[in-house]
Coordinates of C-alpha atoms in Angstrom, one line a residue:
M1 CA -9.8 -67.9 -42.9
E2 CA -7.9 -65.4 -45.0
I3 CA -4.2 -65.3 -46.3
R4 CA -3.7 -62.2 -44.5
W5 CA -4.6 -63.6 -41.4
L6 CA -1.7 -66.2 -41.8
E7 CA 0.8 -63.3 -42.5
D8 CA -0.3 -61.4 -39.4
F9 CA 0.5 -64.2 -37.4
I10 CA 3.8 -64.6 -38.9
V11 CA 4.4 -60.9 -38.3
L12 CA 3.3 -61.2 -34.7
A13 CA 5.7 -63.9 -34.2
Q14 CA 8.3 -62.2 -35.2
T15 CA 8.0 -58.9 -33.4
R16 CA 6.1 -60.4 -30.4
H17 CA 4.3 -57.3 -30.0
F18 CA 0.9 -56.3 -31.2
S19 CA 1.3 -52.8 -31.9
R20 CA 4.7 -53.4 -33.9
A21 CA 3.0 -56.0 -36.0
A22 CA 0.0 -53.9 -36.6
D23 CA 2.3 -51.3 -37.9
A24 CA 4.0 -53.6 -40.0
Q25 CA 0.9 -54.8 -41.4
N26 CA -0.5 -50.9 -41.7
V27 CA -3.6 -51.6 -39.9
S28 CA -5.0 -50.2 -36.6
Q29 CA -4.0 -52.3 -33.4
P30 CA -7.6 -53.1 -32.7
T31 CA -8.1 -54.4 -36.2
F32 CA -4.8 -56.6 -35.9
S33 CA -5.8 -57.9 -32.5
R34 CA -9.4 -58.8 -34.0
R35 CA -7.9 -60.5 -36.8
I36 CA -5.4 -62.5 -34.7
K37 CA -8.7 -63.4 -32.4
L38 CA -10.6 -64.7 -35.3
L39 CA -7.6 -66.8 -36.4
E40 CA -7.5 -68.6 -33.1
E41 CA -11.3 -69.1 -33.1
E42 CA -11.0 -70.6 -36.5
M43 CA -8.3 -72.9 -35.3
G44 CA -10.1 -73.8 -32.2
T45 CA -7.3 -73.1 -29.7
T46 CA -5.1 -70.5 -28.1
L47 CA -2.1 -69.5 -30.2
I48 CA -0.7 -66.5 -28.6
N49 CA 0.2 -66.4 -24.7
R50 CA -0.8 -62.6 -23.8
Q51 CA 0.4 -63.2 -20.3
T52 CA 4.3 -63.1 -21.0
L53 CA 6.5 -60.1 -21.9
P54 CA 7.5 -59.9 -24.8
L55 CA 4.4 -62.2 -26.1
S56 CA 5.3 -65.8 -26.9
L57 CA 3.7 -68.5 -28.8
T58 CA 1.8 -71.4 -27.2
P59 CA 2.9 -74.9 -28.4
A60 CA 0.0 -74.9 -30.7
G61 CA 1.2 -71.5 -32.0
D62 CA 4.8 -72.8 -32.6
E63 CA 3.2 -75.6 -34.6
F64 CA 0.8 -73.3 -36.5
L65 CA 3.8 -70.8 -37.1
Q66 CA 5.7 -73.6 -39.4
L67 CA 2.1 -74.0 -41.4
C68 CA 1.8 -70.6 -41.7
E69 CA 4.9 -70.1 -43.2
Q70 CA 5.0 -73.1 -45.6
I71 CA 1.4 -71.9 -47.0
T72 CA 2.3 -68.2 -47.5
E73 CA 5.4 -69.4 -49.3
R74 CA 3.6 -71.6 -51.6
V75 CA 1.1 -68.7 -52.1
R76 CA 3.7 -66.4 -52.8
I77 CA 5.4 -68.6 -55.4
T78 CA 2.2 -69.5 -57.0
R79 CA 1.2 -65.7 -57.2
E80 CA 4.5 -64.8 -58.9
R81 CA 4.1 -67.8 -61.3
L82 CA 0.7 -66.6 -62.4
Q83 CA 2.0 -63.2 -62.6
D84 CA 4.6 -64.4 -65.0
M85 CA 2.0 -66.3 -66.8
A86 CA -0.2 -63.2 -67.5
Q87 CA 2.7 -61.1 -68.5
Q88 CA 3.7 -63.8 -71.2
Q89 CA 0.0 -64.1 -72.0
A90 CA -0.3 -60.4 -72.4
S91 CA 2.7 -60.3 -74.8
K92 CA 1.2 -63.0 -77.0
I93 CA -0.4 -61.8 -80.3
S94 CA -3.6 -63.9 -81.7
L95 CA -4.1 -63.9 -85.2
G96 CA -7.3 -64.9 -87.1
A97 CA -6.8 -66.7 -90.6
P98 CA -8.7 -69.0 -92.9
Q99 CA -7.7 -72.5 -92.3
S100 CA -5.9 -72.6 -95.9
L101 CA -3.6 -69.9 -94.9
V102 CA -3.1 -71.4 -91.3
S103 CA -2.1 -74.8 -92.5
H104 CA -0.4 -74.0 -95.7
F105 CA 1.0 -70.4 -95.2
L106 CA 1.3 -69.2 -91.7
P107 CA 3.8 -71.9 -90.3
D108 CA 6.5 -71.1 -92.8
W109 CA 5.8 -67.4 -92.6
L110 CA 6.1 -67.3 -88.7
D111 CA 9.3 -69.1 -88.9
Q112 CA 10.7 -67.0 -91.3
L113 CA 9.9 -63.8 -89.2
Q114 CA 10.9 -65.4 -86.1
L115 CA 7.3 -64.9 -84.7
R116 CA 6.4 -68.7 -83.8
E117 CA 6.5 -67.9 -80.2
Q118 CA 5.0 -64.7 -80.3
V119 CA 1.9 -64.7 -82.6
L120 CA -0.4 -67.6 -82.2
P121 CA -3.5 -68.9 -84.4
Y122 CA -6.8 -68.0 -83.3
L123 CA -8.5 -71.4 -84.6
R124 CA -12.0 -70.4 -84.1
A125 CA -11.7 -67.8 -86.9
T126 CA -10.8 -70.7 -89.4
G127 CA -14.4 -70.9 -90.3
W128 CA -15.1 -67.2 -90.4
L129 CA -16.0 -65.2 -93.6
A130 CA -14.5 -61.7 -94.7
A131 CA -16.6 -59.5 -92.4
D132 CA -16.2 -61.7 -89.3
Y133 CA -12.4 -61.1 -89.2
F134 CA -13.1 -57.4 -89.0
H135 CA -15.7 -58.0 -86.3
G136 CA -13.1 -60.1 -84.4
L137 CA -10.7 -57.3 -84.5
D138 CA -13.3 -55.0 -83.3
R139 CA -14.4 -57.4 -80.5
G140 CA -10.9 -58.1 -79.4
E141 CA -11.1 -61.9 -80.4
C142 CA -8.0 -61.4 -82.4
D143 CA -5.2 -58.8 -82.6
L144 CA -4.5 -59.6 -86.1
A145 CA -6.3 -60.8 -89.4
L146 CA -4.7 -62.6 -92.0
C147 CA -6.8 -62.7 -95.1
Y148 CA -7.0 -63.3 -99.1
W149 CA -7.4 -60.2 -100.9
P150 CA -8.3 -59.0 -104.2
Q151 CA -5.4 -57.4 -106.2
A152 CA -8.0 -55.5 -108.3
R153 CA -10.4 -53.0 -107.0
V154 CA -13.7 -55.2 -105.9
D155 CA -16.5 -54.0 -103.7
L156 CA -16.6 -56.3 -100.7
G157 CA -19.2 -54.4 -99.0
F158 CA -17.5 -53.2 -95.9
E159 CA -15.9 -50.4 -94.6
L160 CA -12.2 -50.5 -93.8
D161 CA -11.2 -47.0 -92.8
S162 CA -10.8 -48.3 -89.1
Y163 CA -7.9 -50.8 -90.1
Q164 CA -4.4 -50.6 -91.2
Y165 CA -3.0 -53.6 -93.5
L166 CA 0.2 -54.8 -95.0
V167 CA 0.5 -57.1 -98.0
V168 CA 2.5 -60.0 -96.7
G169 CA 2.2 -62.5 -99.5
E170 CA 0.4 -63.9 -102.6
E171 CA -1.7 -66.8 -103.6
T172 CA -2.8 -68.1 -106.8
F173 CA -6.0 -70.0 -107.1
I174 CA -6.1 -72.6 -109.6
P175 CA -9.2 -74.0 -111.6
L176 CA -8.6 -77.7 -110.8
C177 CA -10.7 -80.9 -111.2
A178 CA -10.3 -84.6 -111.0
P179 CA -8.7 -86.4 -114.1
G180 CA -10.5 -89.1 -116.1
A181 CA -9.0 -92.5 -116.9
D182 CA -6.9 -91.2 -119.6
G183 CA -5.5 -88.6 -117.4
N184 CA -7.0 -85.7 -118.9
P185 CA -9.4 -83.3 -116.9
R186 CA -13.0 -84.4 -116.4
H187 CA -13.9 -80.8 -116.7
Q188 CA -12.6 -78.2 -119.0
L189 CA -13.3 -74.4 -119.0
P190 CA -15.0 -72.6 -120.2
G191 CA -17.6 -75.2 -120.6
M192 CA -20.8 -74.8 -122.6
R193 CA -24.2 -73.1 -122.2
R194 CA -26.1 -76.3 -122.6
N195 CA -23.7 -78.4 -120.3
P196 CA -22.2 -76.2 -117.9
L197 CA -19.3 -77.5 -115.7
P198 CA -20.2 -78.5 -111.8
F199 CA -18.7 -76.1 -109.7
I200 CA -17.7 -76.4 -106.1
S201 CA -17.8 -72.9 -105.0
P202 CA -16.7 -70.8 -102.0
H203 CA -19.1 -69.4 -99.8
P204 CA -20.8 -66.5 -101.8
R205 CA -19.9 -64.0 -98.9
A206 CA -16.2 -65.1 -99.1
V207 CA -13.6 -62.6 -100.6
I208 CA -12.5 -65.6 -102.6
A209 CA -16.1 -65.7 -104.3
T210 CA -16.6 -62.2 -104.8
S211 CA -13.0 -61.9 -106.3
L212 CA -13.3 -64.7 -108.6
M213 CA -17.0 -63.6 -109.9
A214 CA -15.1 -60.4 -110.7
H215 CA -12.1 -62.1 -112.3
L216 CA -14.4 -64.4 -114.5
A217 CA -16.2 -61.3 -115.9
Q218 CA -12.9 -59.8 -117.1
V219 CA -12.0 -62.9 -119.0
P220 CA -12.8 -62.6 -122.5
I221 CA -14.5 -66.1 -122.9
Q222 CA -17.6 -66.7 -120.7
A223 CA -17.3 -69.7 -118.2
H224 CA -20.7 -71.6 -117.9
L225 CA -20.7 -72.8 -114.4
V226 CA -23.5 -74.6 -112.1
T227 CA -23.0 -74.4 -108.5
M228 CA -23.1 -77.9 -107.1
N229 CA -22.1 -77.0 -103.6
E230 CA -20.9 -73.8 -101.6
N231 CA -18.1 -74.1 -99.1
I232 CA -16.4 -71.9 -96.6
Q233 CA -13.2 -74.4 -96.1
A234 CA -11.0 -74.7 -99.1
A235 CA -9.7 -78.0 -97.8
N236 CA -13.5 -79.4 -98.2
I237 CA -13.8 -77.8 -101.5
K238 CA -10.7 -79.8 -102.4
A239 CA -12.1 -83.1 -100.9
L240 CA -15.3 -82.9 -103.2
V241 CA -13.1 -81.7 -106.2
L242 CA -10.7 -84.9 -105.8
Q243 CA -13.8 -87.2 -105.5
G244 CA -15.0 -85.8 -109.3
Y245 CA -17.8 -84.0 -108.1
G246 CA -16.8 -81.2 -110.2
I247 CA -14.4 -78.0 -110.6
G248 CA -12.9 -75.8 -108.1
W249 CA -10.6 -72.8 -107.6
L250 CA -7.9 -74.0 -104.9
P251 CA -4.8 -72.3 -103.4
Q252 CA -1.8 -73.2 -105.3
R253 CA -0.1 -74.0 -101.8
L254 CA -2.9 -76.1 -100.9
A255 CA -3.3 -78.5 -103.9
A256 CA 0.5 -78.4 -104.8
E257 CA 0.9 -82.0 -103.7
E258 CA -2.4 -83.5 -105.4
I259 CA -1.3 -81.4 -108.6
A260 CA 2.3 -83.0 -108.2
S261 CA 0.7 -86.6 -107.9
G262 CA -1.8 -86.2 -110.6
K263 CA -4.6 -86.6 -108.4
L264 CA -5.6 -83.0 -109.5
V265 CA -5.1 -81.4 -113.0
R266 CA -5.8 -78.2 -114.3
A267 CA -9.2 -77.3 -115.7
G268 CA -8.3 -74.5 -117.5
D269 CA -5.0 -72.3 -118.7
S270 CA -3.4 -69.5 -116.6
R271 CA -6.1 -66.9 -117.7
W272 CA -8.6 -68.8 -115.3
D273 CA -6.1 -68.3 -112.5
L274 CA -7.1 -65.9 -109.7
R275 CA -4.3 -64.3 -107.8
L276 CA -4.8 -62.7 -104.7
H277 CA -2.7 -60.7 -102.1
I278 CA -2.4 -61.9 -98.8
R279 CA -3.1 -59.1 -96.3
L280 CA -2.5 -58.7 -92.7
Y281 CA -5.0 -56.2 -90.7
R282 CA -4.8 -54.9 -87.7
P283 CA -7.2 -52.0 -85.8
R284 CA -5.6 -48.5 -86.3
V285 CA -5.5 -48.2 -82.6
P286 CA -4.2 -51.4 -81.2
R287 CA -5.1 -52.9 -78.0
H288 CA -1.7 -53.9 -76.9
D289 CA 1.5 -52.4 -77.1
S290 CA 3.0 -55.5 -78.5
V291 CA 0.9 -55.5 -81.5
S292 CA 2.2 -52.0 -82.4
E293 CA 5.8 -52.8 -81.9
L294 CA 5.4 -56.1 -84.0
W295 CA 3.8 -53.8 -86.5
H296 CA 6.4 -51.8 -86.8
Q297 CA 8.8 -54.6 -87.3
L298 CA 6.7 -55.8 -90.1
E299 CA 6.4 -52.5 -92.0
A300 CA 10.2 -52.3 -91.9
H301 CA 10.2 -55.8 -93.6
F302 CA 7.6 -55.6 -96.0
S303 CA 7.1 -51.9 -97.0

């Protein structure tokens, strides 16, 4: 049984005339009559008294008409509700970002710009590496990508000609470690060649790792580090550093509470700090008008 058969029956009950009902439903009269006959066969009873002029409904037809009106009304309301949901979903903008930005930058940033209802974090992206964000933009998995980015020119190994970006913030990655019993750092940069510092490293393909290596190469004093662990998530690096396994460069926002409480201490002075931009990327040709409209607003705010 099809919904349009129920609609046909309602129109026939209103017009009491096969030809006029067929015209109202934009079908030929033979097609309309066949659909009414199929409906009667489906219900297992005669719904239309064809012997009267005008046509009339049988008692079963009167009962069935009420059901048809209830069903078609529910379908109409549900269809409108689903269309509204689809329109609302189409206006939502998905944003991919690392876990540390999702948890310690994005909420305040969205609130300040009053975008909390419009921009939704794409949580599957929290474990992505740099190139993954641009693949995600290309595949349409997310509309925007929020990334840490080196302030100095660093070769990251992929082309960015197909994307536009805005600098929307900054973050400082600080070398931190757990304190010893005396409150002093367990590990102190630069370390020694014969006794390198245990290093909890970002993943080698992460922007942070590439930027950090480029930054350390510019510091006049050589850092002596031995990698103990490589991790995509800054939160995981922080957990290992808190347990005393080594030194790690952590976002200041992410580690602020532990620094304030003394659970983490600096493993080096500010020359070892890595300062990164926070960039917002989009494809040069966005998939949705809502992305273009939002981008114009952000350009006016950040340019």
